Amino acid sequence: MATSGQRGGFNSKLGFILAAAGSAIGLGNIWRFPYSAGENGGAAFILVYLVAVVFICMPVLFAELAIGRATQKSPVGAFEQLAPKSGWKFVGGLGVLTGFAILAFYAVIAGWTIGYVGKAVMGEFSNMASSEAAEAVFTALSGSPWYSTALTALFLALTALVVRGGVQGGIERAAKVLMPIFLVLLVGLCIRSVTLPGASEGLSFLFKVDFSKITLPVVVSALGQALFSMSLGMGAMITYGSYVSRKERLPGAAVGVGLADTVIAMLAGLMVFPALFAAGGSPDAGPGLVFIAMPSIFHSLPAGSVIAVFFYMLLAIAALTSTISLLEVVVAYFVDQWNWSRRMATWGVTFACFLLAIPSALSGDFLGFQSVLFGNYALSIGALLICLFVGWRWGVAAAVAEIYHGLETRPLGGVWSALVRYVCPVVILGLIVAIILNSVFGLGMTF
Ligand code: PHE
């Protein structure tokens, strides 16, 4: 079932779903989603997030997968094929650059999760009884140049080992092993969290919508979070789509990926907030939530240090299946466009990425800057351009034919077309304007 030629491809639809869901499910779900929801009013944020997933992100996901599968090429080659001799290939190029840059800060945070697995195994969580103590531990780890850089290098090396193995032998195989482990850990931790005494406060924070909390900053954060969480706007899904055989039916697989990402984000909320409220923590701890607020909770839980080991393993696994997809976008570019061997592309890109990661490993400010520039700006600009390309250049008719290839009917084909042509571009443009205004005038939105 693999696609023909040198490129390789996923062996089965399930393999694709697991790998693409693995890309989508990452630190975005377990680290960023809970703190964004926590800072932005809980249930109100989640409601807007769900609307954004259905009406904006799902259409963009279909657009990216259609481009990839139609061309069987990674982003630059794909745009070149669908719009020869035009500037559109730079949209692919922007995606490759964005993937490279996201990997360079994402791997730093991912490295910390491994550091925390180590701390949990060594029983160091007993030093984190108060959140001040936990903060001191976090600052020591993230502020230690050598430790932070070494953990980043370790994480990048793990990623490279998988990507080096190719689409089937590396990415698909890793996803098939890692995703089930991930799910078992997550469900186990959720059950623990919601059965704690005092958990109900966390549940109502998550599910009781206070409509007055739906403000512009909440909408902007939720939409940005949804795009990032579904790995959209930089061609990761174009690349993964290019490894799907045309014998497979795309719609079901795409819905599976979007659903998995969303359900996992909700479960992450169920894992974090009941435990947080039960321990008297506050939800608006920001980016330090899982590294500072959670450790002091583990301390107060029965068998907390065992739970902590599982929790940080869960984060590390989620991060790994995402860094794999980020690296794959860049590697596929060099393999497809420059005819590099996979081995050379993998190690070359990984090394270059490590160099760019060093400043982020050394400075939280640089990391934050990279995250805004690439995680917010570049992804939203990429998503906008992808919609414009599919809606107005390549054309929705061709895209619909690709999406529904092999099916007799085309349910929602018209709705999708309208969303990609009009609704998504307008809304995503609004998002871009809002984040620019926020950067320039400091409107206090946090992403
Ligand atoms: N979706 C990933 C996460 O939620 C991050 C990511 C973004 C991965 C873009 C690939 C491309 O953590």
Tab-separated table of C-alpha atoms and ligand atoms in Angstrom:
chain	number	residue	atom	x	y	z
A	1	MET	CA	0.000	0.000	0.000
A	2	ALA	CA	3.021	2.236	0.296
A	3	THR	CA	3.409	4.877	-2.340
A	4	SER	CA	5.768	4.039	-5.102
A	5	GLY	CA	9.279	5.306	-5.588
A	6	GLN	CA	12.031	6.296	-3.192
A	7	ARG	CA	9.984	8.441	-0.873
A	8	GLY	CA	8.189	5.703	0.979
A	9	GLY	CA	4.788	6.128	2.557
A	10	PHE	CA	2.562	4.953	5.351
A	11	ASN	CA	1.763	1.293	5.268
A	12	SER	CA	-1.822	1.628	6.420
A	13	LYS	CA	-4.515	4.142	7.140
A	14	LEU	CA	-4.197	3.419	10.843
A	15	GLY	CA	-0.469	4.081	10.623
A	16	PHE	CA	-1.172	7.450	9.050
A	17	ILE	CA	-3.821	8.352	11.617
A	18	LEU	CA	-1.514	7.476	14.503
A	19	ALA	CA	1.415	9.378	13.041
A	20	ALA	CA	-0.636	12.475	12.152
A	21	ALA	CA	-2.445	12.396	15.486
A	22	GLY	CA	0.972	11.996	17.083
A	23	SER	CA	2.107	15.142	15.319
A	24	ALA	CA	-0.964	17.039	16.433
A	25	ILE	CA	-0.928	15.745	19.992
A	26	GLY	CA	2.033	17.283	21.715
A	27	LEU	CA	3.175	19.852	24.213
A	28	GLY	CA	0.461	21.993	22.651
A	29	ASN	CA	-2.152	19.717	24.175
A	30	ILE	CA	-0.612	18.828	27.510
A	31	TRP	CA	1.518	21.864	28.321
A	32	ARG	CA	0.055	24.819	26.425
A	33	PHE	CA	-3.658	23.976	26.262
A	34	PRO	CA	-4.149	23.719	30.046
A	35	TYR	CA	-2.328	26.939	30.814
A	36	SER	CA	-4.040	28.868	28.000
A	37	ALA	CA	-7.406	27.584	29.168
A	38	GLY	CA	-6.418	28.398	32.741
A	39	GLU	CA	-5.481	31.962	31.898
A	40	ASN	CA	-8.456	32.536	29.640
A	41	GLY	CA	-11.421	31.596	31.740
A	42	GLY	CA	-11.555	27.797	31.459
A	43	ALA	CA	-14.829	26.629	29.945
A	44	ALA	CA	-15.357	29.809	27.896
A	45	PHE	CA	-11.985	29.285	26.242
A	46	ILE	CA	-12.731	25.625	25.629
A	47	LEU	CA	-16.033	26.414	23.950
A	48	VAL	CA	-14.385	28.865	21.540
A	49	TYR	CA	-11.581	26.378	20.983
A	50	LEU	CA	-14.070	23.708	19.921
A	51	VAL	CA	-15.796	26.080	17.511
A	52	ALA	CA	-12.392	27.015	16.048
A	53	VAL	CA	-11.473	23.360	15.581
A	54	VAL	CA	-14.660	22.531	13.702
A	55	PHE	CA	-15.044	25.612	11.517
A	56	ILE	CA	-11.476	26.740	10.932
A	57	CYS	CA	-8.961	24.026	11.701
A	58	MET	CA	-10.740	21.035	10.201
A	59	PRO	CA	-11.125	22.812	6.848
A	60	VAL	CA	-7.437	23.796	6.887
A	61	LEU	CA	-6.466	20.237	7.805
A	62	PHE	CA	-8.391	18.935	4.793
A	63	ALA	CA	-6.762	21.555	2.580
A	64	GLU	CA	-3.262	20.560	3.657
A	65	LEU	CA	-3.896	16.836	3.342
A	66	ALA	CA	-5.406	17.331	-0.116
A	67	ILE	CA	-2.356	19.269	-1.328
A	68	GLY	CA	-0.027	16.591	-0.006
A	69	ARG	CA	-1.880	13.599	-1.261
A	70	ALA	CA	-2.643	15.052	-4.674
A	71	THR	CA	1.015	15.764	-5.350
A	72	GLN	CA	2.737	13.108	-3.227
A	73	LYS	CA	5.321	15.770	-2.542
A	74	SER	CA	6.530	17.730	0.439
A	75	PRO	CA	5.406	21.395	0.640
A	76	VAL	CA	7.825	23.170	-1.726
A	77	GLY	CA	7.509	20.551	-4.468
A	78	ALA	CA	3.776	20.331	-3.913
A	79	PHE	CA	3.177	24.046	-4.509
A	80	GLU	CA	5.564	23.960	-7.458
A	81	GLN	CA	3.583	21.165	-9.046
A	82	LEU	CA	0.156	22.693	-8.486
A	83	ALA	CA	1.196	26.240	-9.444
A	84	PRO	CA	4.284	25.963	-11.649
A	85	LYS	CA	6.537	28.962	-12.112
A	86	SER	CA	4.790	31.028	-9.498
A	87	GLY	CA	5.662	32.472	-6.137
A	88	TRP	CA	3.488	29.922	-4.324
A	89	LYS	CA	6.453	27.661	-3.719
A	90	PHE	CA	7.602	30.219	-1.166
A	91	VAL	CA	4.603	29.275	0.943
A	92	GLY	CA	6.107	25.805	1.053
A	93	GLY	CA	9.485	27.348	1.825
A	94	LEU	CA	7.984	29.381	4.662
A	95	GLY	CA	6.568	26.136	6.042
A	96	VAL	CA	9.942	24.402	5.982
A	97	LEU	CA	11.582	27.359	7.710
A	98	THR	CA	8.795	27.509	10.279
A	99	GLY	CA	9.077	23.801	11.019
A	100	PHE	CA	12.804	24.173	11.537
A	101	ALA	CA	12.377	27.158	13.840
A	102	ILE	CA	9.539	25.624	15.860
A	103	LEU	CA	11.600	22.491	16.345
A	104	ALA	CA	14.446	24.623	17.663
A	105	PHE	CA	12.449	25.947	20.625
A	106	TYR	CA	10.040	23.056	21.046
A	107	ALA	CA	12.938	20.652	21.590
A	108	VAL	CA	14.136	22.799	24.497
A	109	ILE	CA	10.823	22.463	26.339
A	110	ALA	CA	10.692	18.800	25.366
A	111	GLY	CA	14.166	18.414	26.867
A	112	TRP	CA	12.892	19.758	30.208
A	113	THR	CA	10.246	17.021	30.273
A	114	ILE	CA	13.018	14.431	30.146
A	115	GLY	CA	14.847	16.316	32.865
A	116	TYR	CA	11.695	16.087	34.967
A	117	VAL	CA	11.334	12.348	34.329
A	118	GLY	CA	14.849	12.095	35.740
A	119	LYS	CA	13.921	14.235	38.748
A	120	ALA	CA	10.804	12.197	39.404
A	121	VAL	CA	12.729	8.914	39.209
A	122	MET	CA	15.381	10.254	41.584
A	123	GLY	CA	12.676	11.204	44.053
A	124	GLU	CA	13.491	14.897	43.842
A	125	PHE	CA	9.840	15.839	43.957
A	126	SER	CA	9.954	15.598	47.702
A	127	ASN	CA	11.838	18.914	47.542
A	128	MET	CA	8.932	20.589	45.813
A	129	ALA	CA	6.393	20.810	48.592
A	130	SER	CA	5.549	24.455	47.974
A	131	SER	CA	5.204	26.166	44.650
A	132	GLU	CA	8.122	28.445	45.598
A	133	ALA	CA	10.298	25.376	46.027
A	134	ALA	CA	9.014	23.929	42.750
A	135	GLU	CA	9.730	27.194	41.004
A	136	ALA	CA	13.268	27.200	42.328
A	137	VAL	CA	13.785	23.694	40.924
A	138	PHE	CA	12.390	24.734	37.551
A	139	THR	CA	14.491	27.873	37.384
A	140	ALA	CA	17.573	25.862	38.291
A	141	LEU	CA	16.907	23.383	35.491
A	142	SER	CA	15.836	25.770	32.751
A	143	GLY	CA	18.488	28.266	33.816
A	144	SER	CA	21.342	25.802	33.794
A	145	PRO	CA	23.053	26.326	30.432
A	146	TRP	CA	24.717	22.936	30.256
A	147	TYR	CA	21.865	20.858	31.520
A	148	SER	CA	19.271	22.566	29.386
A	149	THR	CA	21.447	22.373	26.253
A	150	ALA	CA	22.315	18.728	26.870
A	151	LEU	CA	18.656	17.788	27.311
A	152	THR	CA	17.801	19.611	24.083
A	153	ALA	CA	20.540	17.714	22.259
A	154	LEU	CA	19.274	14.442	23.692
A	155	PHE	CA	15.742	15.148	22.571
A	156	LEU	CA	16.822	16.153	19.079
A	157	ALA	CA	18.934	13.011	18.805
A	158	LEU	CA	15.972	10.815	19.782
A	159	THR	CA	13.874	12.577	17.153
A	160	ALA	CA	16.563	12.115	14.515
A	161	LEU	CA	16.887	8.405	15.251
A	162	VAL	CA	13.215	7.920	14.431
A	163	VAL	CA	13.154	10.170	11.361
A	164	ARG	CA	16.326	8.534	10.067
A	165	GLY	CA	14.378	5.237	10.007
A	166	GLY	CA	12.072	6.538	7.277
A	167	VAL	CA	8.322	6.924	7.053
A	168	GLN	CA	7.323	3.327	7.605
A	169	GLY	CA	10.265	1.952	9.532
A	170	GLY	CA	10.723	5.055	11.690
A	171	ILE	CA	7.741	7.367	11.980
A	172	GLU	CA	4.893	4.893	11.586
A	173	ARG	CA	6.553	2.280	13.773
A	174	ALA	CA	7.318	4.768	16.538
A	175	ALA	CA	3.754	6.116	16.438
A	176	LYS	CA	2.305	2.617	16.733
A	177	VAL	CA	4.307	1.960	19.878
A	178	LEU	CA	4.224	5.398	21.496
A	179	MET	CA	0.608	6.447	20.953
A	180	PRO	CA	-0.968	3.479	22.804
A	181	ILE	CA	1.423	3.949	25.745
A	182	PHE	CA	0.567	7.631	25.739
A	183	LEU	CA	-3.157	6.931	25.820
A	184	VAL	CA	-2.927	4.449	28.676
A	185	LEU	CA	-0.865	6.891	30.745
A	186	LEU	CA	-3.221	9.755	30.031
A	187	VAL	CA	-6.402	7.871	30.864
A	188	GLY	CA	-4.821	6.496	34.029
A	189	LEU	CA	-3.770	9.962	35.182
A	190	CYS	CA	-7.204	11.409	34.366
A	191	ILE	CA	-8.928	8.793	36.475
A	192	ARG	CA	-6.574	9.582	39.345
A	193	SER	CA	-7.201	13.292	38.994
A	194	VAL	CA	-11.004	13.291	38.783
A	195	THR	CA	-11.364	10.889	41.724
A	196	LEU	CA	-9.450	13.131	44.115
A	197	PRO	CA	-11.459	14.742	46.880
A	198	GLY	CA	-12.221	18.288	45.808
A	199	ALA	CA	-11.910	17.520	42.119
A	200	SER	CA	-15.359	18.859	41.286
A	201	GLU	CA	-14.217	22.467	41.397
A	202	GLY	CA	-11.803	21.670	38.589
A	203	LEU	CA	-14.574	20.018	36.614
A	204	SER	CA	-16.823	23.040	36.794
A	205	PHE	CA	-13.913	25.296	35.821
A	206	LEU	CA	-13.564	23.153	32.702
A	207	PHE	CA	-17.181	22.707	31.746
A	208	LYS	CA	-19.355	25.487	33.184
A	209	VAL	CA	-19.289	28.184	30.549
A	210	ASP	CA	-19.468	31.790	31.697
A	211	PHE	CA	-20.387	33.537	28.464
A	212	SER	CA	-19.269	36.918	29.733
A	213	LYS	CA	-15.732	35.578	29.646
A	214	ILE	CA	-15.760	35.186	25.864
A	215	THR	CA	-13.756	38.275	24.992
A	216	LEU	CA	-11.591	39.102	21.998
A	217	PRO	CA	-8.339	38.001	23.680
A	218	VAL	CA	-9.980	34.682	24.574
A	219	VAL	CA	-11.100	34.148	20.971
A	220	VAL	CA	-7.660	35.055	19.627
A	221	SER	CA	-5.857	32.759	22.057
A	222	ALA	CA	-8.229	29.869	21.430
A	223	LEU	CA	-7.929	30.117	17.668
A	224	GLY	CA	-4.140	30.408	17.750
A	225	GLN	CA	-3.967	27.481	20.132
A	226	ALA	CA	-6.196	25.353	17.901
A	227	LEU	CA	-4.033	25.988	14.812
A	228	PHE	CA	-0.847	25.168	16.687
A	229	SER	CA	-2.351	22.119	18.314
A	230	MET	CA	-3.440	20.612	15.021
A	231	SER	CA	0.022	21.198	13.487
A	232	LEU	CA	-1.433	23.454	10.811
A	233	GLY	CA	0.010	26.280	8.765
A	234	MET	CA	3.491	24.945	8.088
A	235	GLY	CA	3.014	21.941	5.881
A	236	ALA	CA	3.385	19.152	8.421
A	237	MET	CA	0.029	17.835	7.267
A	238	ILE	CA	0.948	18.418	3.618
A	239	THR	CA	4.018	16.270	4.174
A	240	TYR	CA	2.170	13.531	6.054
A	241	GLY	CA	-0.629	13.691	3.485
A	242	SER	CA	1.945	13.085	0.781
A	243	TYR	CA	2.695	9.712	2.336
A	244	VAL	CA	-0.923	8.558	2.150
A	245	SER	CA	-1.767	6.255	-0.705
A	246	ARG	CA	-4.494	7.328	-3.126
A	247	LYS	CA	-6.166	4.008	-2.395
A	248	GLU	CA	-7.058	5.260	1.061
A	249	ARG	CA	-10.102	7.329	1.859
A	250	LEU	CA	-9.042	10.664	3.233
A	251	PRO	CA	-12.120	12.108	4.997
A	252	GLY	CA	-12.429	9.487	7.707
A	253	ALA	CA	-8.722	9.607	8.427
A	254	ALA	CA	-8.717	13.401	8.676
A	255	VAL	CA	-11.709	13.448	10.997
A	256	GLY	CA	-9.957	10.804	13.110
A	257	VAL	CA	-6.877	13.012	13.447
A	258	GLY	CA	-8.843	16.151	14.368
A	259	LEU	CA	-11.014	14.259	16.816
A	260	ALA	CA	-8.045	12.575	18.480
A	261	ASP	CA	-6.249	15.882	18.974
A	262	THR	CA	-9.333	17.526	20.451
A	263	VAL	CA	-10.254	14.654	22.751
A	264	ILE	CA	-6.676	14.518	24.037
A	265	ALA	CA	-6.664	18.242	24.773
A	266	MET	CA	-9.868	17.791	26.778
A	267	LEU	CA	-8.370	14.833	28.630
A	268	ALA	CA	-5.298	16.921	29.392
A	269	GLY	CA	-7.631	19.469	30.969
A	270	LEU	CA	-9.296	16.676	32.946
A	271	MET	CA	-5.911	15.481	34.106
A	272	VAL	CA	-4.585	18.864	35.194
A	273	PHE	CA	-7.442	20.968	36.600
A	274	PRO	CA	-9.208	18.655	39.056
A	275	ALA	CA	-5.831	17.810	40.604
A	276	LEU	CA	-4.856	21.467	40.590
A	277	PHE	CA	-8.030	22.642	42.306
A	278	ALA	CA	-8.002	19.698	44.700
A	279	ALA	CA	-4.562	20.834	45.843
A	280	GLY	CA	-5.670	24.461	46.097
A	281	GLY	CA	-3.547	25.641	43.158
A	282	SER	CA	-4.481	28.477	40.867
A	283	PRO	CA	-5.215	27.863	37.185
A	284	ASP	CA	-3.494	30.960	35.831
A	285	ALA	CA	0.074	29.881	36.501
A	286	GLY	CA	1.039	30.436	32.850
A	287	PRO	CA	3.727	28.479	31.026
A	288	GLY	CA	5.095	27.175	34.320
A	289	LEU	CA	1.853	25.326	35.042
A	290	VAL	CA	3.047	21.792	34.333
A	291	PHE	CA	6.578	22.394	35.532
A	292	ILE	CA	5.831	24.398	38.673
A	293	ALA	CA	2.216	23.987	39.730
A	294	MET	CA	1.969	20.269	38.987
A	295	PRO	CA	5.082	19.188	40.931
A	296	SER	CA	3.782	20.634	44.163
A	297	ILE	CA	0.546	18.744	43.518
A	298	PHE	CA	2.371	15.484	42.980
A	299	HIS	CA	4.050	16.079	46.270
A	300	SER	CA	0.721	16.168	48.046
A	301	LEU	CA	-0.760	13.113	46.319
A	302	PRO	CA	-0.489	9.584	47.594
A	303	ALA	CA	2.162	7.817	45.497
A	304	GLY	CA	2.783	11.226	43.957
A	305	SER	CA	6.305	10.528	42.832
A	306	VAL	CA	5.208	7.481	40.837
A	307	ILE	CA	2.448	9.535	39.249
A	308	ALA	CA	4.996	12.225	38.467
A	309	VAL	CA	7.209	9.768	36.605
A	310	PHE	CA	4.255	8.775	34.434
A	311	PHE	CA	3.142	12.368	33.931
A	312	TYR	CA	6.471	13.574	32.599
A	313	MET	CA	6.909	10.438	30.499
A	314	LEU	CA	3.548	11.250	28.997
A	315	LEU	CA	4.699	14.760	28.153
A	316	ALA	CA	7.952	13.484	26.682
A	317	ILE	CA	6.178	10.949	24.453
A	318	ALA	CA	3.647	13.519	23.271
A	319	ALA	CA	6.478	15.895	22.453
A	320	LEU	CA	8.480	13.256	20.623
A	321	THR	CA	5.765	12.330	18.143
A	322	SER	CA	5.448	16.065	17.386
A	323	THR	CA	9.161	16.795	17.014
A	324	ILE	CA	9.308	13.840	14.632
A	325	SER	CA	6.816	15.559	12.339
A	326	LEU	CA	8.597	18.912	12.581
A	327	LEU	CA	11.903	17.361	11.618
A	328	GLU	CA	10.285	15.278	8.894
A	329	VAL	CA	9.016	18.387	7.094
A	330	VAL	CA	12.534	19.763	6.793
A	331	VAL	CA	14.154	16.417	6.015
A	332	ALA	CA	11.566	15.641	3.333
A	333	TYR	CA	12.384	18.984	1.728
A	334	PHE	CA	16.060	18.131	1.379
A	335	VAL	CA	15.323	14.575	0.261
A	336	ASP	CA	12.697	15.589	-2.314
A	337	GLN	CA	14.119	18.862	-3.615
A	338	TRP	CA	17.848	18.408	-3.223
A	339	ASN	CA	18.111	14.650	-3.576
A	340	TRP	CA	19.958	14.302	-0.308
A	341	SER	CA	19.990	10.892	1.258
A	342	ARG	CA	17.635	10.575	4.207
A	343	ARG	CA	20.569	9.919	6.473
A	344	MET	CA	22.480	13.013	5.472
A	345	ALA	CA	19.362	15.195	5.566
A	346	THR	CA	18.370	13.929	8.997
A	347	TRP	CA	21.703	14.471	10.715
A	348	GLY	CA	22.509	17.684	8.861
A	349	VAL	CA	19.176	19.305	9.704
A	350	THR	CA	19.268	18.038	13.273
A	351	PHE	CA	22.697	19.531	13.840
A	352	ALA	CA	21.726	22.882	12.333
A	353	CYS	CA	18.575	22.870	14.430
A	354	PHE	CA	20.585	22.202	17.546
A	355	LEU	CA	22.654	25.305	16.829
A	356	LEU	CA	19.513	27.407	16.535
A	357	ALA	CA	18.138	25.790	19.703
A	358	ILE	CA	21.109	26.832	21.848
A	359	PRO	CA	19.987	30.447	22.366
A	360	SER	CA	16.529	29.207	23.390
A	361	ALA	CA	18.092	26.698	25.767
A	362	LEU	CA	20.088	29.533	27.322
A	363	SER	CA	17.412	32.189	27.501
A	364	GLY	CA	13.723	31.974	28.231
A	365	ASP	CA	13.247	35.342	26.545
A	366	PHE	CA	14.677	34.104	23.273
A	367	LEU	CA	12.524	30.998	23.525
A	368	GLY	CA	9.449	33.141	24.036
A	369	PHE	CA	10.399	35.339	21.101
A	370	GLN	CA	10.814	32.304	18.815
A	371	SER	CA	7.535	30.905	20.017
A	372	VAL	CA	5.637	34.102	19.161
A	373	LEU	CA	7.410	34.646	15.844
A	374	PHE	CA	7.004	31.119	14.540
A	375	GLY	CA	4.353	29.501	16.730
A	376	ASN	CA	1.954	32.441	16.288
A	377	TYR	CA	2.885	34.671	13.357
A	378	ALA	CA	4.387	32.231	10.877
A	379	LEU	CA	1.784	29.517	11.491
A	380	SER	CA	-1.168	31.847	11.061
A	381	ILE	CA	0.309	33.479	7.970
A	382	GLY	CA	1.012	30.012	6.562
A	383	ALA	CA	-2.526	28.849	7.288
A	384	LEU	CA	-3.970	31.961	5.617
A	385	LEU	CA	-1.862	31.462	2.489
A	386	ILE	CA	-2.757	27.778	2.308
A	387	CYS	CA	-6.467	28.638	2.384
A	388	LEU	CA	-6.036	31.290	-0.285
A	389	PHE	CA	-4.062	28.870	-2.418
A	390	VAL	CA	-6.581	26.051	-2.198
A	391	GLY	CA	-9.616	28.299	-2.344
A	392	TRP	CA	-8.553	30.595	-5.142
A	393	ARG	CA	-5.541	29.276	-7.003
A	394	TRP	CA	-5.519	25.494	-7.121
A	395	GLY	CA	-9.304	25.608	-6.800
A	396	VAL	CA	-11.820	23.959	-4.532
A	397	ALA	CA	-13.127	21.687	-7.297
A	398	ALA	CA	-9.766	19.949	-7.696
A	399	ALA	CA	-9.272	19.820	-3.945
A	400	VAL	CA	-12.728	18.352	-3.348
A	401	ALA	CA	-12.042	15.717	-6.006
A	402	GLU	CA	-8.838	14.810	-4.170
A	403	ILE	CA	-10.393	14.712	-0.718
A	404	TYR	CA	-13.276	12.482	-1.800
A	405	HIS	CA	-11.223	10.365	-4.171
A	406	GLY	CA	-12.586	6.804	-4.136
A	407	LEU	CA	-15.897	7.773	-2.548
A	408	GLU	CA	-19.255	7.840	-4.258
A	409	THR	CA	-20.688	10.864	-2.524
A	410	ARG	CA	-19.156	14.125	-1.372
A	411	PRO	CA	-20.948	15.077	1.811
A	412	LEU	CA	-20.156	18.623	2.978
A	413	GLY	CA	-17.992	19.302	-0.080
A	414	GLY	CA	-19.848	22.574	-0.695
A	415	VAL	CA	-19.696	23.629	2.941
A	416	TRP	CA	-15.978	22.915	3.039
A	417	SER	CA	-15.396	24.948	-0.117
A	418	ALA	CA	-17.185	27.962	1.308
A	419	LEU	CA	-15.272	27.693	4.571
A	420	VAL	CA	-11.891	27.508	2.838
A	421	ARG	CA	-12.621	30.301	0.390
A	422	TYR	CA	-14.298	32.815	2.652
A	423	VAL	CA	-14.638	32.006	6.312
A	424	CYS	CA	-11.154	30.685	7.102
A	425	PRO	CA	-9.225	33.452	5.316
A	426	VAL	CA	-11.286	36.211	6.936
A	427	VAL	CA	-11.074	34.735	10.421
A	428	ILE	CA	-7.363	33.888	10.183
A	429	LEU	CA	-6.614	37.348	8.822
A	430	GLY	CA	-8.440	38.724	11.840
A	431	LEU	CA	-6.228	36.567	14.038
A	432	ILE	CA	-3.091	37.907	12.376
A	433	VAL	CA	-4.232	41.515	12.772
A	434	ALA	CA	-5.036	40.854	16.421
A	435	ILE	CA	-1.642	39.346	17.215
A	436	ILE	CA	0.119	42.198	15.428
A	437	LEU	CA	-1.898	44.772	17.399
A	438	ASN	CA	-1.158	42.808	20.540
A	439	SER	CA	2.574	42.828	19.852
A	440	VAL	CA	2.652	46.505	18.983
A	441	PHE	CA	0.319	47.909	21.621
A	442	GLY	CA	0.651	45.241	24.293
A	443	LEU	CA	-3.028	44.409	24.649
A	444	GLY	CA	-2.155	41.865	27.263
A	445	MET	CA	-3.114	38.776	25.312
A	446	THR	CA	-1.110	35.746	26.233
A	447	PHE	CA	-0.565	32.871	23.904
B	1	PHE	N1	0.789	20.201	17.257
B	1	PHE	C1	1.962	20.124	18.054
B	1	PHE	C2	1.570	20.241	19.519
B	1	PHE	O1	0.428	20.382	19.827
B	1	PHE	C3	2.981	21.164	17.679
B	1	PHE	C4	3.271	21.248	16.226
B	1	PHE	C5	2.989	22.413	15.537
B	1	PHE	C6	3.800	20.155	15.560
B	1	PHE	C7	3.202	22.496	14.185
B	1	PHE	C8	4.025	20.234	14.188
B	1	PHE	C9	3.712	21.393	13.510
B	1	PHE	O2	2.377	20.207	20.387
